[in-house]
PDB file of C-alpha atoms in Angstrom:
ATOM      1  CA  UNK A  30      98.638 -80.124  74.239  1.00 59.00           C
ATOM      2  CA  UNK A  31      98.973 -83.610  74.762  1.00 59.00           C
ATOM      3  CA  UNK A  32      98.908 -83.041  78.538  1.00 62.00           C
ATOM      4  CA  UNK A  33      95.605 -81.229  78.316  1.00 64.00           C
ATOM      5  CA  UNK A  34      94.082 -83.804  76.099  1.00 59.00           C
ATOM      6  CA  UNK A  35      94.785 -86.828  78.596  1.00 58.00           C
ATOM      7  CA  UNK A  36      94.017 -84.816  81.894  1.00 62.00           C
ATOM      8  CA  UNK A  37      90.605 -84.354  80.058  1.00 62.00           C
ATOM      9  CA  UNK A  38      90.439 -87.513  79.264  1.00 58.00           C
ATOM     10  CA  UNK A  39      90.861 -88.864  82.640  1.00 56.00           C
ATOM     11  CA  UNK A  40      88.538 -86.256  84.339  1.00 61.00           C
ATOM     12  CA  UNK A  41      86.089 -87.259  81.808  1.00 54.00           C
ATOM     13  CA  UNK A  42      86.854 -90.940  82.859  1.00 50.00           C
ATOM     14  CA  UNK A  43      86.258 -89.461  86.433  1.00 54.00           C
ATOM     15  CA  UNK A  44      83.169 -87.881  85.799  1.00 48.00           C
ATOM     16  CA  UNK A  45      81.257 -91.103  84.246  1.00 48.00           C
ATOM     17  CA  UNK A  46      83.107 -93.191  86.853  1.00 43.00           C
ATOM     18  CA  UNK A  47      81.476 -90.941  89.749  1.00 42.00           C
ATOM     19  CA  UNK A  48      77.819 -90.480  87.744  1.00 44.00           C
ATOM     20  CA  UNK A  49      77.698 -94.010  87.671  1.00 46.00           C
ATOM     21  CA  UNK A  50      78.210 -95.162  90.918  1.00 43.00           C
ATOM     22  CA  UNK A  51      75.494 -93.021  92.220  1.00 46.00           C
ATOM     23  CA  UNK A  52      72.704 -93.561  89.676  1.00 54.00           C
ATOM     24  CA  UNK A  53      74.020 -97.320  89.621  1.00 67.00           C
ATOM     25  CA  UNK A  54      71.840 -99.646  92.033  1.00 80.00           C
ATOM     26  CA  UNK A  55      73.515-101.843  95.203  1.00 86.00           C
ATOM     27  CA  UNK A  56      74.300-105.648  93.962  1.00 90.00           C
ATOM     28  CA  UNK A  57      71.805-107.414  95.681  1.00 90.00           C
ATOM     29  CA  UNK A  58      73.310-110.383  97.575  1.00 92.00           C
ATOM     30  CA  UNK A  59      71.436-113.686  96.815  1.00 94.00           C
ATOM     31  CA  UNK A  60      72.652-115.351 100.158  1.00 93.00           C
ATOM     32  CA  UNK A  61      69.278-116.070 102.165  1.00 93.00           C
ATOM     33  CA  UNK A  62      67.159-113.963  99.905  1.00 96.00           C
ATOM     34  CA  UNK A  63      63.985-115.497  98.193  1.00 98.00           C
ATOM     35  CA  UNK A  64      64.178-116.225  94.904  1.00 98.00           C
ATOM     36  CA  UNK A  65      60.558-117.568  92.942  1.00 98.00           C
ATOM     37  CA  UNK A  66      61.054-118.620  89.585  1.00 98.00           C
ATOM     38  CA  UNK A  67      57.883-119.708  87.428  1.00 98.00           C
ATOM     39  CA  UNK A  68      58.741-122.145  84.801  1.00 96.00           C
ATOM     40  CA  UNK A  69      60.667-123.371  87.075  1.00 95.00           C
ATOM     41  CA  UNK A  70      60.816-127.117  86.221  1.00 95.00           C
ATOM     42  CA  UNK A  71      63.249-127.115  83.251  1.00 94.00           C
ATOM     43  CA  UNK A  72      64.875-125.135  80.811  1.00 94.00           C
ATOM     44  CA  UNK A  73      66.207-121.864  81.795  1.00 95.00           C
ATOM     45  CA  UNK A  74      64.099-121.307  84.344  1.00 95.00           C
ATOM     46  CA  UNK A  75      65.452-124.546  86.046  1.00 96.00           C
ATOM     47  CA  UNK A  76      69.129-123.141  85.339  1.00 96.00           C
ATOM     48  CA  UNK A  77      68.548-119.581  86.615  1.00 97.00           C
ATOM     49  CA  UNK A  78      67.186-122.074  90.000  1.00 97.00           C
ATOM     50  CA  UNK A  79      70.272-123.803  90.051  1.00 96.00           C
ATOM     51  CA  UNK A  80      72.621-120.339  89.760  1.00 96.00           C
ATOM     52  CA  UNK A  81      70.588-118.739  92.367  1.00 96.00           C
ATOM     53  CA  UNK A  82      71.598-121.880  95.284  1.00 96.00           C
ATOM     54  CA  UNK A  83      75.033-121.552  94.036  1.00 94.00           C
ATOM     55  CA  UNK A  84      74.510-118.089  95.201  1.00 94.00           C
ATOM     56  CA  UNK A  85      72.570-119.150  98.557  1.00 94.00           C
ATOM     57  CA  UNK A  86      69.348-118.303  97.545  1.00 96.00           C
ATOM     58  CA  UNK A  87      66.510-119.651  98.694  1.00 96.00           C
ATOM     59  CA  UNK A  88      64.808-121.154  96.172  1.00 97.00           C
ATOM     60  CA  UNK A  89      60.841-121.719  95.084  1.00 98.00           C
ATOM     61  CA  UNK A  90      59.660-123.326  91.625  1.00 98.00           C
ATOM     62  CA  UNK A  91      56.212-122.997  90.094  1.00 98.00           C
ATOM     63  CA  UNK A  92      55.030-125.006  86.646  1.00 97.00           C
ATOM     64  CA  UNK A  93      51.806-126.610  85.623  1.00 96.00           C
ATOM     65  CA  UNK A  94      53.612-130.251  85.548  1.00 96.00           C
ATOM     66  CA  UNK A  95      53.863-131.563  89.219  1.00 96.00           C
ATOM     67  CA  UNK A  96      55.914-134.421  88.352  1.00 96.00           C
ATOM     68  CA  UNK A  97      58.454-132.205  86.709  1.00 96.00           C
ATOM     69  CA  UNK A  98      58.353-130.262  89.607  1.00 97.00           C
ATOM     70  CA  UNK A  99      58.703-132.959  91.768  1.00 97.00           C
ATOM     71  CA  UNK A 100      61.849-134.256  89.724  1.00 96.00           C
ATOM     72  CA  UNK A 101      63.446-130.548  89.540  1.00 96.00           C
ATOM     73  CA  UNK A 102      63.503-130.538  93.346  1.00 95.00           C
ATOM     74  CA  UNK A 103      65.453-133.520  93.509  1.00 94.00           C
ATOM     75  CA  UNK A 104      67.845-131.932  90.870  1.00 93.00           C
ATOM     76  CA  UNK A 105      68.169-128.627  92.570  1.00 95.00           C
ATOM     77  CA  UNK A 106      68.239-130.176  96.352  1.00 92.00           C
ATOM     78  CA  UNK A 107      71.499-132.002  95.196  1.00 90.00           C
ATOM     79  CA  UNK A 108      73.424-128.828  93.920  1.00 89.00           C
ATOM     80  CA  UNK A 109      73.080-127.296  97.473  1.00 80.00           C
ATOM     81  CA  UNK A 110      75.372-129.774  98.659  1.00 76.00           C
ATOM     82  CA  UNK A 111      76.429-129.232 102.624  1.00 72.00           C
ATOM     83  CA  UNK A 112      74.137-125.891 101.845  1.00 73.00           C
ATOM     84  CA  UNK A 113      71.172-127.631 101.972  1.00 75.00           C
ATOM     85  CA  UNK A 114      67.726-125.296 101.744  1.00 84.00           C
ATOM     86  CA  UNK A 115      64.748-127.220 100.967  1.00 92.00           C
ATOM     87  CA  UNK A 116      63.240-125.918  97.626  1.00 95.00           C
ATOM     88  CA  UNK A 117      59.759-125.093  97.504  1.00 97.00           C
ATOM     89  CA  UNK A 118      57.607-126.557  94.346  1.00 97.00           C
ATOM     90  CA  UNK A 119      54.094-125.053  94.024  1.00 98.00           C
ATOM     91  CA  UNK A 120      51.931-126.582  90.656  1.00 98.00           C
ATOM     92  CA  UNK A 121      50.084-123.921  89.166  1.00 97.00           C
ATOM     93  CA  UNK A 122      48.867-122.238  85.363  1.00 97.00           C
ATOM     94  CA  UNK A 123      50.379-118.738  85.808  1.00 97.00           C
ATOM     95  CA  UNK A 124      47.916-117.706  83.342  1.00 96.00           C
ATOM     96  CA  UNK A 125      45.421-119.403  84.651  1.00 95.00           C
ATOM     97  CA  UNK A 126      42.920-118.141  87.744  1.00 97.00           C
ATOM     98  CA  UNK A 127      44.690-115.066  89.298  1.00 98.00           C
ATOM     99  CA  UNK A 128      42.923-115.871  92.951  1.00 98.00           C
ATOM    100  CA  UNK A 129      45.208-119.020  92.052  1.00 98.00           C
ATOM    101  CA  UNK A 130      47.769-117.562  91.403  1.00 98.00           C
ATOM    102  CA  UNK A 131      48.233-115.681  94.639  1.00 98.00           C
ATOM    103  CA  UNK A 132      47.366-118.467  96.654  1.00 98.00           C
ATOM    104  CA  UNK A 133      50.482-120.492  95.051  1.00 98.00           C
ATOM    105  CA  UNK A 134      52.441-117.428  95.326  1.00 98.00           C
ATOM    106  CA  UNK A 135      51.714-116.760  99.062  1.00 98.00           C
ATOM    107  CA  UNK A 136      52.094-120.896  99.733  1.00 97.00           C
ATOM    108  CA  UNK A 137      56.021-120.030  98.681  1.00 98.00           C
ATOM    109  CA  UNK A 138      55.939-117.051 101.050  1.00 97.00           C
ATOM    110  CA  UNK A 139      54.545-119.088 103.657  1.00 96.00           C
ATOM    111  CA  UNK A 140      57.785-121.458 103.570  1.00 96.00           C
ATOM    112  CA  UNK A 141      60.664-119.239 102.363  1.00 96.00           C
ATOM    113  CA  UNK A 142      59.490-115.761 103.401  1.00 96.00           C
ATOM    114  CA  UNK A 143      58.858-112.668 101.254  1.00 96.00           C
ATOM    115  CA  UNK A 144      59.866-113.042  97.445  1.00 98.00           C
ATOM    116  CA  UNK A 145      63.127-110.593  97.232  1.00 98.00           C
ATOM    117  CA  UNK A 146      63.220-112.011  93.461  1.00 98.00           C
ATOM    118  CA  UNK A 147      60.843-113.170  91.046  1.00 98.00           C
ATOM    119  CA  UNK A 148      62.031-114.628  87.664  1.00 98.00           C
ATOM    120  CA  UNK A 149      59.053-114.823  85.305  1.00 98.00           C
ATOM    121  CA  UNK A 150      60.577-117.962  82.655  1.00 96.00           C
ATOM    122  CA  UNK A 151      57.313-119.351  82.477  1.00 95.00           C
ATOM    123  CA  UNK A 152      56.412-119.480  78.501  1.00 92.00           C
ATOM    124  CA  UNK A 153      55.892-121.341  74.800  1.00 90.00           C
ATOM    125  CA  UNK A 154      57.147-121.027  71.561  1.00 88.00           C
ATOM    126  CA  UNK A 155      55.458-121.372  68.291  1.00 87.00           C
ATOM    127  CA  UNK A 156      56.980-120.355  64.822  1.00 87.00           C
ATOM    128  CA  UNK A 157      54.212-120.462  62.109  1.00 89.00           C
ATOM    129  CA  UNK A 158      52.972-118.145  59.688  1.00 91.00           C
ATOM    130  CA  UNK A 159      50.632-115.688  60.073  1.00 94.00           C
ATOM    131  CA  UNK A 160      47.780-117.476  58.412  1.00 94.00           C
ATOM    132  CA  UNK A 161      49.152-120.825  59.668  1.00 92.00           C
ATOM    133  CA  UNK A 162      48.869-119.993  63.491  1.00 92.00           C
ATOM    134  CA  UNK A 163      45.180-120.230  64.854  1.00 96.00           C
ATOM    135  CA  UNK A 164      43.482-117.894  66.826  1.00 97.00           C
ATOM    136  CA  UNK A 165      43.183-120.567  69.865  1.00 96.00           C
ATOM    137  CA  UNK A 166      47.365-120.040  69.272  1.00 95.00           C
ATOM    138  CA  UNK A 167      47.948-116.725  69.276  1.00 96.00           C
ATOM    139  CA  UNK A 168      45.984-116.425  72.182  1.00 97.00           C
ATOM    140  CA  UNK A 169      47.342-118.814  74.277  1.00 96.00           C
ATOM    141  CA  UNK A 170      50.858-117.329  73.283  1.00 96.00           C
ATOM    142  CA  UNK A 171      49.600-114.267  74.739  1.00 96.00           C
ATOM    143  CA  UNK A 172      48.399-115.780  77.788  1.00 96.00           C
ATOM    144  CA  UNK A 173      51.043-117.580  78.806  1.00 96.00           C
ATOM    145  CA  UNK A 174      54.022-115.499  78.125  1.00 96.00           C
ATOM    146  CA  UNK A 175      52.793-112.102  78.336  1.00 97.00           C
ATOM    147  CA  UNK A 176      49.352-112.041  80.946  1.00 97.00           C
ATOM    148  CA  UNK A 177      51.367-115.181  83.323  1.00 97.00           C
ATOM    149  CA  UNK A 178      54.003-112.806  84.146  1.00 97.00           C
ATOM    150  CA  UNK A 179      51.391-109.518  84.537  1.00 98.00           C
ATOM    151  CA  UNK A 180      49.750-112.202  86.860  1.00 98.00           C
ATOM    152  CA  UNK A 181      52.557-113.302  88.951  1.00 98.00           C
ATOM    153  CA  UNK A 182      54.561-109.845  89.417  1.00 98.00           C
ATOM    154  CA  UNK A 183      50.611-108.260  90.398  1.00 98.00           C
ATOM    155  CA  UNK A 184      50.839-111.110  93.290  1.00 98.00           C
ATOM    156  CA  UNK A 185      54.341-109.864  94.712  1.00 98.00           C
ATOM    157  CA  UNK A 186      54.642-106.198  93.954  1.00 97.00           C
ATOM    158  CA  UNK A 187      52.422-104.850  97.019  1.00 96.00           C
ATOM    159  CA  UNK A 188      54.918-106.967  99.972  1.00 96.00           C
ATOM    160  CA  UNK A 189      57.967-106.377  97.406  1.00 97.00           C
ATOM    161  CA  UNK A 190      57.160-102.494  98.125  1.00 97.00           C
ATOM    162  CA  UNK A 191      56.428-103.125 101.664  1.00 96.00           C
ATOM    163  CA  UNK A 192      59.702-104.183 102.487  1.00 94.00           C
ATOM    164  CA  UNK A 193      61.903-101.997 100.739  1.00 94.00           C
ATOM    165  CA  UNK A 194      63.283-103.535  97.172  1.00 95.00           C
ATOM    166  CA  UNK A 195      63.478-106.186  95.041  1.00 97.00           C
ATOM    167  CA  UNK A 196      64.423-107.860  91.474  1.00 98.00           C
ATOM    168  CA  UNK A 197      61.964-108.499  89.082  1.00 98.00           C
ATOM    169  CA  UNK A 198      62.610-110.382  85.921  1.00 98.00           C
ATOM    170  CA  UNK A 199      60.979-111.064  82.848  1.00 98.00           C
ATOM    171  CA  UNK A 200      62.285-113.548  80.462  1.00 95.00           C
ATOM    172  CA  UNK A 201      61.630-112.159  76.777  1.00 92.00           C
ATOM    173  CA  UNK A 202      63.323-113.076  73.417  1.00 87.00           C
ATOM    174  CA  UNK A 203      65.676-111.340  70.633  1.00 79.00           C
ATOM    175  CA  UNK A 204      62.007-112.026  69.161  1.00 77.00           C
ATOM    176  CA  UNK A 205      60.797-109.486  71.559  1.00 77.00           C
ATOM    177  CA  UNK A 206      63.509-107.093  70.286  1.00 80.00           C
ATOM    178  CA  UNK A 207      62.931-107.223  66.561  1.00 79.00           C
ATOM    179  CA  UNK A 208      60.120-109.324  64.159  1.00 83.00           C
ATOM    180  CA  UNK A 209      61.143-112.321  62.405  1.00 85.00           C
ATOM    181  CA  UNK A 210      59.524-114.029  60.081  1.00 89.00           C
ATOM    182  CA  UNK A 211      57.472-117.192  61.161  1.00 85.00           C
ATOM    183  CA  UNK A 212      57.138-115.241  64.770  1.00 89.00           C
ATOM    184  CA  UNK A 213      54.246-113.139  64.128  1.00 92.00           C
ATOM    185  CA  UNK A 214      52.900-114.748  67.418  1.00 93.00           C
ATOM    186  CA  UNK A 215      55.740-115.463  69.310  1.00 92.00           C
ATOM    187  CA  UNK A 216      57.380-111.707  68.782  1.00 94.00           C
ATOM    188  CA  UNK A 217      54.072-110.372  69.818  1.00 95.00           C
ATOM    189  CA  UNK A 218      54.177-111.814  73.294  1.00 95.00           C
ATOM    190  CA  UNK A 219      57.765-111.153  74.160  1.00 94.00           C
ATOM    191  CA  UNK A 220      57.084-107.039  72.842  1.00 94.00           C
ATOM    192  CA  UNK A 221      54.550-106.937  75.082  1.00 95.00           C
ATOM    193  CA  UNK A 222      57.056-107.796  78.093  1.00 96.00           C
ATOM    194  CA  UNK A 223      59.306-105.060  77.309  1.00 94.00           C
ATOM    195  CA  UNK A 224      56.606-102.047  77.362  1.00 94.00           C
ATOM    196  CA  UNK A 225      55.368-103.496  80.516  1.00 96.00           C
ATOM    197  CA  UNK A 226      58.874-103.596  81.872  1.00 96.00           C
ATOM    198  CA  UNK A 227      59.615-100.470  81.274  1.00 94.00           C
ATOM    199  CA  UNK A 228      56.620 -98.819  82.245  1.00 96.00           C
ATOM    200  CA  UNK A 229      56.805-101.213  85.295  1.00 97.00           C
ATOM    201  CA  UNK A 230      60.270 -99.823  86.474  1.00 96.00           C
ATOM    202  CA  UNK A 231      58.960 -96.281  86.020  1.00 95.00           C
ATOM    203  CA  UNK A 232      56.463 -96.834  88.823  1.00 96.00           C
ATOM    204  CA  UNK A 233      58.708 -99.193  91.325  1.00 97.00           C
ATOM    205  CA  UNK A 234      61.779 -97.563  91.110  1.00 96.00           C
ATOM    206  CA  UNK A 235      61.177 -94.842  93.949  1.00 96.00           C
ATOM    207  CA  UNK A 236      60.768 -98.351  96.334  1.00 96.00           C
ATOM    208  CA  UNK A 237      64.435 -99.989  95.344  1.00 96.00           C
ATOM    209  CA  UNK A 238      62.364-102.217  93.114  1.00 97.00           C
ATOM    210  CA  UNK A 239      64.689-102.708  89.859  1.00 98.00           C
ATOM    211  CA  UNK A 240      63.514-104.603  86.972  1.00 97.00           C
ATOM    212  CA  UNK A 241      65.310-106.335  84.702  1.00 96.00           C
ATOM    213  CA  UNK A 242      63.912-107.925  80.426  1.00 96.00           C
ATOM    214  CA  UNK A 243      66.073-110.724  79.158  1.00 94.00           C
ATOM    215  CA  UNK A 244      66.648-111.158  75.941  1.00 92.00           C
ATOM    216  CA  UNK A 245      67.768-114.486  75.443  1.00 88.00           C
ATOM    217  CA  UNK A 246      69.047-116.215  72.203  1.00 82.00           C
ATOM    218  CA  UNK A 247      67.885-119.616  71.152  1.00 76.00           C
ATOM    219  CA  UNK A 248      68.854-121.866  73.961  1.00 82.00           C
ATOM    220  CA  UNK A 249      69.007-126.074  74.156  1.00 74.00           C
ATOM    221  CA  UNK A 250      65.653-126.175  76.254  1.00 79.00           C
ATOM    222  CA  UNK A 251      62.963-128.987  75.545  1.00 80.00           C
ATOM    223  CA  UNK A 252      61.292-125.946  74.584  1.00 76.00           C
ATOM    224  CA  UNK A 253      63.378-124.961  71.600  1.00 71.00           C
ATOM    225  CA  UNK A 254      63.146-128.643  70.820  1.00 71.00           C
ATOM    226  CA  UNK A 255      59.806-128.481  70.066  1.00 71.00           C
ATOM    227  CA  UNK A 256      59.345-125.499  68.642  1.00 71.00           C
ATOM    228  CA  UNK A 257      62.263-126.482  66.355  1.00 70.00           C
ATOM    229  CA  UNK A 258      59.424-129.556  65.048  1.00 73.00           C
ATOM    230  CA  UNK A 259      57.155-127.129  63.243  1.00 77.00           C
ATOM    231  CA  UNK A 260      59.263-124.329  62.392  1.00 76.00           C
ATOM    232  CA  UNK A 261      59.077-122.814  58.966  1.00 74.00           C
ATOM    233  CA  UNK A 262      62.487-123.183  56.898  1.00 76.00           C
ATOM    234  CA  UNK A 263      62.717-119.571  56.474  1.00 80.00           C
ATOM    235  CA  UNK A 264      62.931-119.209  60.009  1.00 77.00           C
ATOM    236  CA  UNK A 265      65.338-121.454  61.023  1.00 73.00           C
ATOM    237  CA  UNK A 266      67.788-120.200  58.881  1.00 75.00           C
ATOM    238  CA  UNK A 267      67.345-116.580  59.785  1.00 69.00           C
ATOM    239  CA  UNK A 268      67.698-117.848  63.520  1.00 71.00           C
ATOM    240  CA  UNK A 269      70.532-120.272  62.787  1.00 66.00           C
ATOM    241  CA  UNK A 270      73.127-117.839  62.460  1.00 65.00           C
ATOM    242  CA  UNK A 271      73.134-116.851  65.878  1.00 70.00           C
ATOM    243  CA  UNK A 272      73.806-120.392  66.977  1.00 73.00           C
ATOM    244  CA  UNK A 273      72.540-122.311  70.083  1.00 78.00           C
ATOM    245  CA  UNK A 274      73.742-121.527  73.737  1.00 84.00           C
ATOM    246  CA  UNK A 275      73.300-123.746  76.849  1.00 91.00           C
ATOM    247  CA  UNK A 276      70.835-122.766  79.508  1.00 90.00           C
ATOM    248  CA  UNK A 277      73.456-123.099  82.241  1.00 93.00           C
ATOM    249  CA  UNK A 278      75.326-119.497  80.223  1.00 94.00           C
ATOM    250  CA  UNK A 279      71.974-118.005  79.505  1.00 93.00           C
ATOM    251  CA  UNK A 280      71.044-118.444  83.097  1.00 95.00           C
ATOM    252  CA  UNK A 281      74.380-116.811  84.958  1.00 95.00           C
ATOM    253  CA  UNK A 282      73.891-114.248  82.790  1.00 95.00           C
ATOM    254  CA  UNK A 283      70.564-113.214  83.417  1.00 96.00           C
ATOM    255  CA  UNK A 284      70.973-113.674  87.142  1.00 96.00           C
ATOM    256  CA  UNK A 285      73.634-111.752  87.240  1.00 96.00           C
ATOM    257  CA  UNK A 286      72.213-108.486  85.390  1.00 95.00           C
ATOM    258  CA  UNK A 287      69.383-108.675  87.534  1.00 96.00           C
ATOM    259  CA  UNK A 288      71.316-108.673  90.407  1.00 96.00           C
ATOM    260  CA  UNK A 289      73.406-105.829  89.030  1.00 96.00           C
ATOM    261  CA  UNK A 290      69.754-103.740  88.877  1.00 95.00           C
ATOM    262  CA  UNK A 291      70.682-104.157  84.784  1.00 94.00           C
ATOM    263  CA  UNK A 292      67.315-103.111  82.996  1.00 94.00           C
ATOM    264  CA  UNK A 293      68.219-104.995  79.895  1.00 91.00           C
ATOM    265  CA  UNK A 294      69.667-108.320  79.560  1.00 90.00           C
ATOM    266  CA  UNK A 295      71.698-110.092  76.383  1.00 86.00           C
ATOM    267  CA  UNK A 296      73.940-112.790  75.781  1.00 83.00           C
ATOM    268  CA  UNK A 297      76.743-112.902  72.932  1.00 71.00           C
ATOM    269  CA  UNK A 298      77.764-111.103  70.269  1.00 68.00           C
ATOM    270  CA  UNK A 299      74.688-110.409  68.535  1.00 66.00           C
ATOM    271  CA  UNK A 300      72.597-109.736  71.721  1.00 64.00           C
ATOM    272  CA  UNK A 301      74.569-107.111  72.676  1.00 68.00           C
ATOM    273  CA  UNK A 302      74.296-105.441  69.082  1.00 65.00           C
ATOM    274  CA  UNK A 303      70.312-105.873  69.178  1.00 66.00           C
ATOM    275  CA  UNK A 304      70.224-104.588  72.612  1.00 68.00           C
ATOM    276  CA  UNK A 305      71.745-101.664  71.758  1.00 69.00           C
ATOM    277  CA  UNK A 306      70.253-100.959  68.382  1.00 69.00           C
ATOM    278  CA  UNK A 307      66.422-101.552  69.827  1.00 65.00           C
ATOM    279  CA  UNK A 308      67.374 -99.475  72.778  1.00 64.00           C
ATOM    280  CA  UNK A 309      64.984 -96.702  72.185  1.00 56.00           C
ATOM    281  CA  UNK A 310      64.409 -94.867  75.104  1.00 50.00           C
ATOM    282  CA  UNK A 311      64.687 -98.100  77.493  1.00 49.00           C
ATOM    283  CA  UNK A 312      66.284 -97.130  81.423  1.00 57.00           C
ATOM    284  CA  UNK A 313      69.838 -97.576  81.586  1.00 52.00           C
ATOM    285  CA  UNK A 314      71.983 -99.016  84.417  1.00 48.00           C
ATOM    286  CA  UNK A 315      74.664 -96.640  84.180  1.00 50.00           C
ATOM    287  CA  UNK A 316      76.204 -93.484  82.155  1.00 49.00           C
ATOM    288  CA  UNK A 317      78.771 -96.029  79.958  1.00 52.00           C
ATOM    289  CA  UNK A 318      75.277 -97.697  79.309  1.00 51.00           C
ATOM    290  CA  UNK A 319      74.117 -94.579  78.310  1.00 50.00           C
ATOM    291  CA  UNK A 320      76.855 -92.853  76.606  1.00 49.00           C
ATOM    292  CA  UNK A 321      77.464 -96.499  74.268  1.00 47.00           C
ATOM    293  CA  UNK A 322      73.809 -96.718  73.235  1.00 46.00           C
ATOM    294  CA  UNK A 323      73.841 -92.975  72.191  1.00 47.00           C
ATOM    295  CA  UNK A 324      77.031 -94.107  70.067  1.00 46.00           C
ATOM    296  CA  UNK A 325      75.600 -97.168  68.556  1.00 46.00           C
ATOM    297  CA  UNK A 326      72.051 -95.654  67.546  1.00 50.00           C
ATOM    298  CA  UNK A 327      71.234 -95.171  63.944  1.00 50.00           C
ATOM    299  CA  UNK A 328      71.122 -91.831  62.752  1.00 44.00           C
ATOM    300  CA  UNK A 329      67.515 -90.087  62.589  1.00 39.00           C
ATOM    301  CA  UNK A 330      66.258 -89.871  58.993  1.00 38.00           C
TER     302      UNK A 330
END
């Protein structure tokens, strides 16, 4: 009986071992492929710019701030070491003029070739009450972090297609996962990210196009320092048990989901809890990934 039991076990084992590897995307090697990353200039954005040269990646920045940008490139230029690939900076409001947009996207194509990964990072945070945040507020929350990425993906998507695959990422929040108090705004704009990311890998998948929704914690950015100036008590200590994690972490992790073809992205303990609680009925990256968030769900009532 015994016998039985663990030669089922193991074809089982087999079975999800073999499933996987076909429904699983190739790794896409970062060596000489182009990675644009708006937000760019700091924060994670700067982080997930440094982990992609590590990886040989040829790197482009966009941000609003050109003397952040300019400062970044001098940062970035320096961890390439004897690997040295000039790193593009392009100033630009991703939620600004879309013609703008695609101009600043197709200046980085002009110098480091087709995008083969874009990392939308470009974003604010503000915790206030509902009747606290302004209208002006909640719109430019919804701007920024949810229409700058619709804007900057809609400038790559057509060439990403043309030429056969591609990562795209879009940097959302446990906020975007579940609604906390004091982020009535905030949550808002990182939801909105995760039903266009997975409608968006519904339609791109067929072209090797994989898309990946981070879920970050809070992470030491200047950022979270200012967000941290106005938040509501209630809401720090609801976020406070989670803890703090350094962009550099956040950043390897991210990068390396998306260049796993991972559709959802977490970091620690509690991220992977929320990510599999909120799955719903998100795309998966493998059967295990399948199999443990059918495990984990809570129970229909």
């Amino acid at each position: 009986m015994l016998l039985e039991l663990f030669l089922l076990l193991c074809l089982i084992g087999i079975f999800k071992f073999v499933i996987s590897w076909l429904v699983s995307p190739q790794v896409l090697k970062l060596d000489g492929k182009h990675v644009l990353i708006t937000g760019g200039s700091s924060g994670i954005g700067k982080a997930m710019a440094k982990e992609a040269i590590r990886r040989g990646a040829v790197v482009s920045i966009m941000a609003r701030n050109i003397t952040k940008l300019e400062a970044a490139k001098v940062d970035l230029e320096k961890v390439a070491g004897n690997n040295f690939k000039p790193v593009c900076i392009v100033s630009v409001d991703v939620a600004g003029d879309y013609e703008e947009v695609q101009k600043a996207v197709q200046k980085t194509e002009d110098k480091q070739g087709p995008v083969n990964m874009l990392i939308n990072c470009a974003g604010i945070g503000v915790a206030k009450t509902f009747e606290d945040l302004k209208i002006d507020e909640f719109k430019k929350l919804m701007n920024l972090n949810y229409f700058g990425s619709v804007q900057t993906t809609k400038a790559v998507i057509s060439k990403m297609k043309e030429q056969g695959g591609g990562r795209i990422v879009f940097i959302s929040s446990q906020a975007g996962q579940l609604g906390l108090f004091g982020y009535t705004g905030y949550a808002a704009s990182k939801f909105a990210l995760r039903g266009l990311a997975e409608s968006l890998q519904m339609e791109v998948r067929p072209y090797n196009i994989y898309v990946t929704v981070a879920h970050p914690p809070d992470t030491e950015t200047p950022g979270f320092e200012e967000e941290e100036r106005n938040k509501p008590e209630e809401t720090k200590l609801i976020s406070g048990t989670s803890g703090l994690f350094k962009p550099e972490a956040v950043a390897k992790q991210i990068l390396q989901d998306s260049v796993n073809g991972r559709f959802c992205s977490y970091i620690g303990l509690d991220g992977w809890m929320l990510a599999n609680i909120t799955c719903g009925m998100s795309p998966v990256h493998s059967m295990c990934d399948a199999i443990q968030q059918v495990i984990t769900r809570e129970p229909m009532t």
